[in-house]
Tab-separated table of C-alpha atoms and ligand atoms in Angstrom:
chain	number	residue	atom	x	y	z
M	84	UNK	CA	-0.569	5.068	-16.060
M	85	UNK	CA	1.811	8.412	-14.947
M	86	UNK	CA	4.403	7.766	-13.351
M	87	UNK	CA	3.986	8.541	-9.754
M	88	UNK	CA	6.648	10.393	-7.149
M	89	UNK	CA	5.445	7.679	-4.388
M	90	UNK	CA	2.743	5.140	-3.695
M	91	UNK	CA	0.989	3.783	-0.565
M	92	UNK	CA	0.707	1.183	1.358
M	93	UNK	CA	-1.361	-0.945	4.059
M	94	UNK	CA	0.934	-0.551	7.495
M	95	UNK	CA	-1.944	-2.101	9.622
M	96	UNK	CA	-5.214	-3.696	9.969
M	97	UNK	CA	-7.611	-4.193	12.300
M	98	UNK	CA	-11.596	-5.800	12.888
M	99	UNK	CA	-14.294	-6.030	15.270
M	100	UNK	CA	-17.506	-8.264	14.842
M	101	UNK	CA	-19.912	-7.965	17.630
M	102	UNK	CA	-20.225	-10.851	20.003
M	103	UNK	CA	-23.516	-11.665	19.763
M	104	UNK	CA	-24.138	-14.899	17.036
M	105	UNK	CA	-27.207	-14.999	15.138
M	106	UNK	CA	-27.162	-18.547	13.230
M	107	UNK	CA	-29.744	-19.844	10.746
M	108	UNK	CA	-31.075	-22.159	13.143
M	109	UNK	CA	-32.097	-19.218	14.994
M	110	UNK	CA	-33.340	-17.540	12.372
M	111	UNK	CA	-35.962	-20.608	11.394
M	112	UNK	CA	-37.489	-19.209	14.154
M	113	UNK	CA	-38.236	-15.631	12.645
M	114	UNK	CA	-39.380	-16.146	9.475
M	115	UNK	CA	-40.362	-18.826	7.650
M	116	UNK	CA	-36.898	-20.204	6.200
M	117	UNK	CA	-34.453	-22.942	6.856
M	118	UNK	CA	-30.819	-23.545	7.425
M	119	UNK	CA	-30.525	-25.678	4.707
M	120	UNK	CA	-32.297	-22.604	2.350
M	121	UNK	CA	-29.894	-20.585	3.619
M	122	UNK	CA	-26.263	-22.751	2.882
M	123	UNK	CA	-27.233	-24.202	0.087
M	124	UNK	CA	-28.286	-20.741	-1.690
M	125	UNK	CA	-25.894	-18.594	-0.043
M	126	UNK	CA	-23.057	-20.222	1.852
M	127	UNK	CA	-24.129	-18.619	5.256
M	128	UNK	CA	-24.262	-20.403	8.507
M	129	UNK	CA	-24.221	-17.563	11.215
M	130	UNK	CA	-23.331	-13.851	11.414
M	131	UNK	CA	-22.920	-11.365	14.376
M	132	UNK	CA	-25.676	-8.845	15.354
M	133	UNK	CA	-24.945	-5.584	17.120
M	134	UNK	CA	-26.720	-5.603	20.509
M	135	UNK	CA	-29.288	-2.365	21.111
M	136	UNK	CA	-26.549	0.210	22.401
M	137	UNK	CA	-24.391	-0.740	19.432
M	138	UNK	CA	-23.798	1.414	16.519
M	139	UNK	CA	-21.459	2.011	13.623
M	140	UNK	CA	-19.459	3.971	14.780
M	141	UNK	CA	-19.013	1.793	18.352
M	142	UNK	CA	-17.839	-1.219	15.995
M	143	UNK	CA	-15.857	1.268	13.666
M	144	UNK	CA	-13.465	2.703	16.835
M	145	UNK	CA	-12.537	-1.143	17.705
M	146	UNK	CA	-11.581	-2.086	14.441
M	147	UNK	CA	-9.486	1.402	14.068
M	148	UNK	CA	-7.744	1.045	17.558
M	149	UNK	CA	-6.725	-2.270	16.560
M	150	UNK	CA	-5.188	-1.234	13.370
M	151	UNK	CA	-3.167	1.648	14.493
M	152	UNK	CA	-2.119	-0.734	17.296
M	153	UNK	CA	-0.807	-3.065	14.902
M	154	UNK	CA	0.505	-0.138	12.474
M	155	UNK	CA	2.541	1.160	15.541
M	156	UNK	CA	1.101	4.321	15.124
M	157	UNK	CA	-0.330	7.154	17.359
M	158	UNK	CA	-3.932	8.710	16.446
M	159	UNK	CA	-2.544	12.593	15.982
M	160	UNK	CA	-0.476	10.578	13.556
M	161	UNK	CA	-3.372	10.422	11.510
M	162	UNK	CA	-4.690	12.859	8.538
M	163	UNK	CA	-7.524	11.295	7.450
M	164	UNK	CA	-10.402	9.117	8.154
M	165	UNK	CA	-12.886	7.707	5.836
M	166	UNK	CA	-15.447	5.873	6.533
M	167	UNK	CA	-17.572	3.235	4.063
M	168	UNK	CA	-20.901	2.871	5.488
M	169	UNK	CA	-24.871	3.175	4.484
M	170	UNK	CA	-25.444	2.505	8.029
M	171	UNK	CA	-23.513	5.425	10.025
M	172	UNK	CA	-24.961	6.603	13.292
M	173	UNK	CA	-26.880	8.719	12.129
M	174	UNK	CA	-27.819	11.531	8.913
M	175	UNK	CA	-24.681	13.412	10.350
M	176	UNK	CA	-22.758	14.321	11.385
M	177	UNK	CA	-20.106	11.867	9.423
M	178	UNK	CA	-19.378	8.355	11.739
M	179	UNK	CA	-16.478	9.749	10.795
M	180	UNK	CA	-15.846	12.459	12.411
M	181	UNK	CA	-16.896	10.625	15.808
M	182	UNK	CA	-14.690	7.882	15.040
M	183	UNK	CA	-11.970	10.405	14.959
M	184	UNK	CA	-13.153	11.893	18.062
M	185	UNK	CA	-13.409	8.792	20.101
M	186	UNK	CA	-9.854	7.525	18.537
M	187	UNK	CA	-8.054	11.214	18.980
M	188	UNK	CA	-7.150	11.805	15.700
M	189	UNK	CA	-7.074	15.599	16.378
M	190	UNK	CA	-4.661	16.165	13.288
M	191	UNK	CA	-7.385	14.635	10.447
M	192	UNK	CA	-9.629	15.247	8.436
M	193	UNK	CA	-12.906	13.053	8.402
M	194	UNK	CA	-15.550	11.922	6.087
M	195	UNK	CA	-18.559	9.195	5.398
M	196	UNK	CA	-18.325	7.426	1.424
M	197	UNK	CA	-21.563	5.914	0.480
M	198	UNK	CA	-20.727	3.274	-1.832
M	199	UNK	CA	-22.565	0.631	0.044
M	200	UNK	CA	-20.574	-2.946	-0.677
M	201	UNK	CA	-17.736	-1.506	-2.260
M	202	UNK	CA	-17.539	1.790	0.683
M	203	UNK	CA	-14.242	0.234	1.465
M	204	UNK	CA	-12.829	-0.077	-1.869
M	205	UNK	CA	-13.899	3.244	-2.711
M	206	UNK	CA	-12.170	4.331	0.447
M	207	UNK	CA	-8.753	2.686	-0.248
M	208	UNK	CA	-8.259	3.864	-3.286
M	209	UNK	CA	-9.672	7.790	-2.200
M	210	UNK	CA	-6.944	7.508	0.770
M	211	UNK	CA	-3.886	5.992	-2.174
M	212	UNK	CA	-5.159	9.467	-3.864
M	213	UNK	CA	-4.614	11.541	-1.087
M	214	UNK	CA	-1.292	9.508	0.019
M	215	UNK	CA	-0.035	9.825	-4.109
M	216	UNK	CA	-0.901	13.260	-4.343
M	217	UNK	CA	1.037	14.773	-0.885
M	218	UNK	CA	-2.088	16.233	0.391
M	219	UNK	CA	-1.889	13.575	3.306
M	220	UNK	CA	1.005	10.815	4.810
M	221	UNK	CA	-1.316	8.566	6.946
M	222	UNK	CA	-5.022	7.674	6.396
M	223	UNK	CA	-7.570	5.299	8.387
M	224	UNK	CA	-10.073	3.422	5.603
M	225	UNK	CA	-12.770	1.891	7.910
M	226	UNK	CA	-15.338	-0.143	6.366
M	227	UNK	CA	-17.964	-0.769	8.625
M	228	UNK	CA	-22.142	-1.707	9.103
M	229	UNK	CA	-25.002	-2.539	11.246
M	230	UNK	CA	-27.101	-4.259	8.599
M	231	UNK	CA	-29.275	-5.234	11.302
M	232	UNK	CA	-30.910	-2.650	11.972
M	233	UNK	CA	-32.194	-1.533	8.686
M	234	UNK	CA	-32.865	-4.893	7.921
M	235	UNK	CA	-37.130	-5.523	7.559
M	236	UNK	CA	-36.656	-9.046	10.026
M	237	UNK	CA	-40.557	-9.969	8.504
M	238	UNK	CA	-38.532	-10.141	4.396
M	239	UNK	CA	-36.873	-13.496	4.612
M	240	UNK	CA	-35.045	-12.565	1.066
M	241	UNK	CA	-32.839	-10.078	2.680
M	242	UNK	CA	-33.031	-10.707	6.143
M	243	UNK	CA	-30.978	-13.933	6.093
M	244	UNK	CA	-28.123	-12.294	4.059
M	245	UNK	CA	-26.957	-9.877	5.654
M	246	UNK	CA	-24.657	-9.072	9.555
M	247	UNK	CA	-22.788	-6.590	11.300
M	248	UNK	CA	-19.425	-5.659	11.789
M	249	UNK	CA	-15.869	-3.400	11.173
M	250	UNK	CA	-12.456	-3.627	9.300
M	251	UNK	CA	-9.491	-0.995	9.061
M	252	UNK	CA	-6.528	-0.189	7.731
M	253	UNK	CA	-4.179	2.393	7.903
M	254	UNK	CA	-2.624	3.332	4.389
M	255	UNK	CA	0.528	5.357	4.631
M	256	UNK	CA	3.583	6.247	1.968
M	257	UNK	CA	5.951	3.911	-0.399
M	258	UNK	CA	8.350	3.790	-3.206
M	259	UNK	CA	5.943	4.574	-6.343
M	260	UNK	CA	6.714	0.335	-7.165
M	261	UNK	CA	5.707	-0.937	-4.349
M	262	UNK	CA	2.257	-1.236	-2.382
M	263	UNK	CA	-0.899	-0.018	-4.162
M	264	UNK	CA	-0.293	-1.354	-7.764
M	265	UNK	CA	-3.429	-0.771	-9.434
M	266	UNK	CA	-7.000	0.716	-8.698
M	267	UNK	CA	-10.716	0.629	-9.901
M	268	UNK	CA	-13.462	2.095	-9.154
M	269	UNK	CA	-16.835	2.320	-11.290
M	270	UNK	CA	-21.013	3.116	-10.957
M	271	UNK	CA	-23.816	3.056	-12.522
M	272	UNK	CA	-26.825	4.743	-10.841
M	273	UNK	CA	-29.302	3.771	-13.175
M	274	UNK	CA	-29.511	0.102	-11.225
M	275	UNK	CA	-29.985	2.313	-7.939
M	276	UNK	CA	-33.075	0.214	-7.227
M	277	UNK	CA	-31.977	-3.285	-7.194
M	278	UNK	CA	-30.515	-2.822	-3.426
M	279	UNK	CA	-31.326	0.319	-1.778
M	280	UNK	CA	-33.491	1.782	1.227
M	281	UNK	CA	-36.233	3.505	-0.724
M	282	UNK	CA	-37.320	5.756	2.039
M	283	UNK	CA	-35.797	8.259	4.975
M	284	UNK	CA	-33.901	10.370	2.394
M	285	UNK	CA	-34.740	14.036	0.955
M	286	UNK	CA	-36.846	12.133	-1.574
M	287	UNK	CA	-39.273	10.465	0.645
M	288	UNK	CA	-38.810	11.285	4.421
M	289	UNK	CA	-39.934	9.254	6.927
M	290	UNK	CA	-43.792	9.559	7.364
M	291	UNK	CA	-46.978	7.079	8.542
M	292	UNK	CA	-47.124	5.993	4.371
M	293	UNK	CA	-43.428	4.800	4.015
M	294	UNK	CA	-43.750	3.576	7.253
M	295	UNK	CA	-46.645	1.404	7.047
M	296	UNK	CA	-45.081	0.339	3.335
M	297	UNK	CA	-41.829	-0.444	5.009
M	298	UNK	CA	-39.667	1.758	2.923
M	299	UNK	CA	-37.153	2.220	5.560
M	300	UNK	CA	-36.063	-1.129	5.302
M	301	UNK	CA	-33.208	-2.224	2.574
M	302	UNK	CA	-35.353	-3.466	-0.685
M	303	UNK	CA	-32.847	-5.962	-2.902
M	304	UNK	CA	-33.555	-7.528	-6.586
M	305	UNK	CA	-31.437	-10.327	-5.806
M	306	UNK	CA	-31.265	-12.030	-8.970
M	307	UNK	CA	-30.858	-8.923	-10.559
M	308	UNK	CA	-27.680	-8.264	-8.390
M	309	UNK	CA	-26.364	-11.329	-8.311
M	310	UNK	CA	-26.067	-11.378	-12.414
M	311	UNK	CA	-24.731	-7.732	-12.615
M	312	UNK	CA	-22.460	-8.849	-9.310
M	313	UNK	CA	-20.650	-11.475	-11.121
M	314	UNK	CA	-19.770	-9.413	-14.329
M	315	UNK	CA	-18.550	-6.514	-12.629
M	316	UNK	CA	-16.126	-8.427	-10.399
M	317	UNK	CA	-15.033	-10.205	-12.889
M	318	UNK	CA	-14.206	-6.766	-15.071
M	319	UNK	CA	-12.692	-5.095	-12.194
M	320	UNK	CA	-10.350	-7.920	-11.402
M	321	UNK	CA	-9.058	-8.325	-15.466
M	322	UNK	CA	-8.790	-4.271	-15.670
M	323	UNK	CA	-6.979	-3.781	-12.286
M	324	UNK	CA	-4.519	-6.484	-13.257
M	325	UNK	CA	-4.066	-5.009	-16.680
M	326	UNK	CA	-3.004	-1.957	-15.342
M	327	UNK	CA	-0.463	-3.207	-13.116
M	328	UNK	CA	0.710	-5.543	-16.086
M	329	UNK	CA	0.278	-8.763	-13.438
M	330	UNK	CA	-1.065	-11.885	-14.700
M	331	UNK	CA	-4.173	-13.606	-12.514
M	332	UNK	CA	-1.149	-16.544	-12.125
M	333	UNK	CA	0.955	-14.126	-10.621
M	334	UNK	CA	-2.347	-12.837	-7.793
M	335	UNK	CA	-1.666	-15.206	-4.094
M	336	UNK	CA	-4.469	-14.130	-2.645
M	337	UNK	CA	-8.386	-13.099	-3.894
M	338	UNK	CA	-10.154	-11.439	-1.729
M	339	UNK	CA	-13.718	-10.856	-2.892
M	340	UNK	CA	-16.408	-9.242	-1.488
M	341	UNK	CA	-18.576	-11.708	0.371
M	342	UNK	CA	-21.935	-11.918	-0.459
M	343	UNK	CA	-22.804	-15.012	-1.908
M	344	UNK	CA	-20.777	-18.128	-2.046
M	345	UNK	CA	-22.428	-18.814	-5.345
M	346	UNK	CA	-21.421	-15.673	-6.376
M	347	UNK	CA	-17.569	-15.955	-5.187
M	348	UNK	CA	-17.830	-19.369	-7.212
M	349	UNK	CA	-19.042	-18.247	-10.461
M	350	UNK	CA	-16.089	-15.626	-10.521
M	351	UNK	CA	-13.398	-18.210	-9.345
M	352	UNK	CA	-15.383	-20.005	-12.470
M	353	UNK	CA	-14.733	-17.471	-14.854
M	354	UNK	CA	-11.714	-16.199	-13.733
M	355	UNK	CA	-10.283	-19.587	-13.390
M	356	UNK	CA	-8.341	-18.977	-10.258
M	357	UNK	CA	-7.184	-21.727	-8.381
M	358	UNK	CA	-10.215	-22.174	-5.347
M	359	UNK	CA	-7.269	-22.120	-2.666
M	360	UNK	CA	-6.414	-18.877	-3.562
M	361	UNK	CA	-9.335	-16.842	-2.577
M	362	UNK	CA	-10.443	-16.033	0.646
M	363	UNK	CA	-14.075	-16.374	2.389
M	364	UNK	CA	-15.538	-16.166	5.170
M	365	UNK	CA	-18.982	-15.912	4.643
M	366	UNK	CA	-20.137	-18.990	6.396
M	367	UNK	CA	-19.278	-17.486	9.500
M	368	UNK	CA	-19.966	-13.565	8.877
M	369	UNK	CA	-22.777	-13.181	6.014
M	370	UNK	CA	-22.739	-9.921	4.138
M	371	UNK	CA	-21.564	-7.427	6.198
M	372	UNK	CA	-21.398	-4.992	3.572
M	373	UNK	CA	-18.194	-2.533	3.211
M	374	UNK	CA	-16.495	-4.423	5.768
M	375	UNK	CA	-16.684	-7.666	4.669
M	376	UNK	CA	-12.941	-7.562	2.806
M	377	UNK	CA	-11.147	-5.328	5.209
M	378	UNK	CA	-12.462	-8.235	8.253
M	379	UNK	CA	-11.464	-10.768	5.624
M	380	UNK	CA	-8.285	-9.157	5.153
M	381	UNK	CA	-7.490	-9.190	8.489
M	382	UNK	CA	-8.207	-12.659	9.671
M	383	UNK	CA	-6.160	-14.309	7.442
M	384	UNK	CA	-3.238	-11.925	7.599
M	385	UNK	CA	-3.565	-12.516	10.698
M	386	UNK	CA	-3.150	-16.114	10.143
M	387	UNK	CA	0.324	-15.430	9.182
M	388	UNK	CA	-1.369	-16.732	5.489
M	389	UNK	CA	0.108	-13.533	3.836
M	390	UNK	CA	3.365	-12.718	3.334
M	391	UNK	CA	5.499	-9.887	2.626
M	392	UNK	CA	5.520	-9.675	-1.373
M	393	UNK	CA	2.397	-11.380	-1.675
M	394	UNK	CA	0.713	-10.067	-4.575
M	395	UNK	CA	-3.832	-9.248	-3.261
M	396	UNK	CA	-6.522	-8.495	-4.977
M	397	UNK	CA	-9.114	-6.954	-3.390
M	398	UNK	CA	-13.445	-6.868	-5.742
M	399	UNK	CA	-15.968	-5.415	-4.682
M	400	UNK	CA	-19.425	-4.402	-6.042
M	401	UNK	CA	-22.391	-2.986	-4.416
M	402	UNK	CA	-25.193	-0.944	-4.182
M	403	UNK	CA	-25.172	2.010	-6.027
M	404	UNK	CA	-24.832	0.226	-8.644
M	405	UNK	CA	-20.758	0.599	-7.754
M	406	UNK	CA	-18.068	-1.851	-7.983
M	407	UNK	CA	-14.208	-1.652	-7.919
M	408	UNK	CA	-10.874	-3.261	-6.848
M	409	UNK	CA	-7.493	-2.952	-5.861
M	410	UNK	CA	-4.367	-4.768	-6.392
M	411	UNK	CA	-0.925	-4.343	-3.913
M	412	UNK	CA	1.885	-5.838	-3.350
M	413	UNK	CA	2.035	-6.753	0.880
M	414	UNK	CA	4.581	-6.018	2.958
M	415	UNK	CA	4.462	-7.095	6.344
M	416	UNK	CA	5.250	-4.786	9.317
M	417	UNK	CA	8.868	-5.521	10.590
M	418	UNK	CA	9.073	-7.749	13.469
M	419	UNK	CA	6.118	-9.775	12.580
M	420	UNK	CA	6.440	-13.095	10.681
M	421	UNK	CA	6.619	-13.280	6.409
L	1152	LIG	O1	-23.770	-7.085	-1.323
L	1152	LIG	C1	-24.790	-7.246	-2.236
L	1152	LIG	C2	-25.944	-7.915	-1.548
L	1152	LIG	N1	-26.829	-8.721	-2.264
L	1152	LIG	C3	-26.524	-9.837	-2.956
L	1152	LIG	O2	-25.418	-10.194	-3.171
L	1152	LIG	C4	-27.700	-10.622	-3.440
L	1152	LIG	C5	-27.404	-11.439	-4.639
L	1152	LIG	N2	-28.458	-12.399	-4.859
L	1152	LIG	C6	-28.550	-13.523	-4.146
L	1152	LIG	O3	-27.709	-13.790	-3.317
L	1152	LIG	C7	-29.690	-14.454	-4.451
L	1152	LIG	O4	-30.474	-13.918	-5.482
L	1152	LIG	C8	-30.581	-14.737	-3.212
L	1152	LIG	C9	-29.804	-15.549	-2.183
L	1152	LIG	C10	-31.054	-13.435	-2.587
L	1152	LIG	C11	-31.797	-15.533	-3.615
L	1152	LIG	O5	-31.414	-16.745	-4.227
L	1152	LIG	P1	-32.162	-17.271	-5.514
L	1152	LIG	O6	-31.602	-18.593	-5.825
L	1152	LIG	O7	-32.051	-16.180	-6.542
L	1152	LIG	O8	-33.630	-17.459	-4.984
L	1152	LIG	P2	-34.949	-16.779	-5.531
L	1152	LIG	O9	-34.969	-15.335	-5.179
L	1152	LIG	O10	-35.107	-17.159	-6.983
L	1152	LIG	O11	-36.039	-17.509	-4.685
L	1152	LIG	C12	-36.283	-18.902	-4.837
L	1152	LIG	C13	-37.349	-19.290	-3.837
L	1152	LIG	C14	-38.586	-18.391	-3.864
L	1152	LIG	O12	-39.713	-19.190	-3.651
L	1152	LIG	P3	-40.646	-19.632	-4.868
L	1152	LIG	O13	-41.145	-18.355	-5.474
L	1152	LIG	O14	-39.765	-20.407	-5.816
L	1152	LIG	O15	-41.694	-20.442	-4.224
L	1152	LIG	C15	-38.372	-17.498	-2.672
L	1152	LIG	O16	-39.598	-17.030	-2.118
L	1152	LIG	O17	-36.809	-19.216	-2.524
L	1152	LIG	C16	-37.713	-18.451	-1.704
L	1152	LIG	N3	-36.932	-17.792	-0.655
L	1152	LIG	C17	-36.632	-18.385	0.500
L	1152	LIG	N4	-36.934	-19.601	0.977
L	1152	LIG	C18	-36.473	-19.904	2.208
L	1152	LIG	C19	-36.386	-16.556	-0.691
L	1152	LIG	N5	-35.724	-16.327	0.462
L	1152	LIG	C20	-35.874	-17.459	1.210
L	1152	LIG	C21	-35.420	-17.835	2.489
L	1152	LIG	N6	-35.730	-19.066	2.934
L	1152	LIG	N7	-34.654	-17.016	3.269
């Protein structure tokens, strides 16, 4: 890769679930399912549901106050925002730009990235561009969904998978060997229609036909994803440590986009990572889409489980079809612990 004049790095981190638990016990009571169905296939035992005032960009502002909080920083601080969601507020404006109202950000710009599961990789390594390139010092990534609400609660193959919630982090500059140390990013639209809301779009607006066919829900091929899911991971992970010239031994921490235990498993399988190593949370969270690794991230930094120097490794793929990762070196903000 060219050499570059600096790098970037994660200075903070925040997340925000909403409080209200939805667990597959309850669910056994909206469609025909049970709990059992649901760990055994998928690893899930609860996620959070927005309640009826809630929306993206509600959850996003949370998860963005709490990591410029713990970044130390002030919002006019702050020259971009980027947001990863399929599920923003509404057609537009960007969440975005009313997360950077609501937050203050008066000095940034502000913009939506529709790469469904992998919106926050894509926004990480968009924001190391920007940071790389001069054109900005200090950039929120949010990654952030309410599922719920485009979810069709009668489909008991998607229904079950999926929850809400928010993760941030605020990227700002490095020395060009430290932070950021390798990035990934890849699509391919012709699998557009193994996970995708068919209708509400230029295509096919909203009218009584989609309606009644329930096009405005999210449609998934699972077992199409779930084989294309495993491969693509798996890729991203052996190409972003390539370029960074890290072996997987030399990786403390995996954290993969978290969608299906089974799938996390067959990658730790074919990766042959040490199970210890990588981090989920899906039992407690389901698929919250783009913000499953930045919430991930979070908790267990939080945990004091990271330290500075740790070497992460971020996988994602997603609807789209779109997939990616991102490999850093941590460093810890001074005064905390690591
Ligand atoms: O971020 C990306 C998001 N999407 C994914 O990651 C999805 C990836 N794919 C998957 O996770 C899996 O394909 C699923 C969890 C969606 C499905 O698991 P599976 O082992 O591929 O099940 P299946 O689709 O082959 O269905 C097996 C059976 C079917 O019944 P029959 O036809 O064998 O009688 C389904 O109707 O399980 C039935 N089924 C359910 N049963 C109880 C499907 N959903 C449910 C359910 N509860 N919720």
């Amino acid at each position: 890769m060219q050499k570059l004049h600096r790098g970037s790095r994660i200075i903070g981190s925040g997340h925000y679930c909403p409080e209200k638990i939805l667990s597959n016990f309850d669910l056994e009571k909206i469609v025909e399912t049970s709990d059992e169905w649901i760990r055994t296939r998928t690893g899930i035992r609860e996620r959070r549901i927005a309640n009826e005032q809630e929306a993206s960009s509600d959850l996003a502002l949370l998860a963005a106050e709490a990591a410029l909080k713990d970044a130390g920083i002030k919002a006019d601080d702050i020259d971009g925002v980027i947001v990863g969601t399929v599920t923003p507020d509404m057609q537009f404006p960007a969440t975005a730009c009313l997360v950077q109202d609501r937050l203050g950000a008066k000095n940034a710009a502000a913009f939506d990235l529709g790469a469904a599961c992998s919106g926050f990789i894509y926004g990480l390594n968009t924001a190391h561009g920007l940071i790389v390139s001069g054109q900005m010092n200090t950039v929120l990534v949010v990654g952030v969904e309410v599922l719920s609400k485009f979810l069709d609660w009668q489909d008991r193959a998607t229904c079950v998978l999926f929850g809400d919630g928010a993760g941030a982090a605020v990227l700002g500059p490095c020395d060009p060997d430290d932070g950021i140390l390798g990035t990934y990013m890849r699509s391919d639209g012709s699998l557009a229609d193994l996970l995708w809301i068919p209708a509400g779009g230029s295509r096919a607006p909203i009218s009584e036909f989609t309606y009644q066919q329930r096009e405005h829900y999210i449609k998934m091929k699972g077992d199409g994803v779930f084989k294309y899911a495993v491969r693509a991971m798996v890729d991203a992970t052996s190409i972003v440590l390539k370029q960074a010239d890290l072996d997987l031994e030399q990786v403390d921490h995996l954290i993969p986009h978290q969608a299906n235990i089974r799938i996390i498993d067959a990658v730790i399988g074919r990766l042959g990572i040490p199970e210890e190593k990588v981090v989920v949370n899906i039992d407690r969270f389901g698929n919250t889409s783009s913000a499953t690794i930045p919430i991930a991230f979070d908790e267990v930094r939080k945990s004091g489980k990271i330290k500075s120097g740790d070497i992460v490794l971020f996988v994602a793929f997603g609807g789209g079809f779109t997939w990616g990762s991102v490999l850093f070196r941590h460093t810890e903000p001074a005064g905390r612990s690591g």
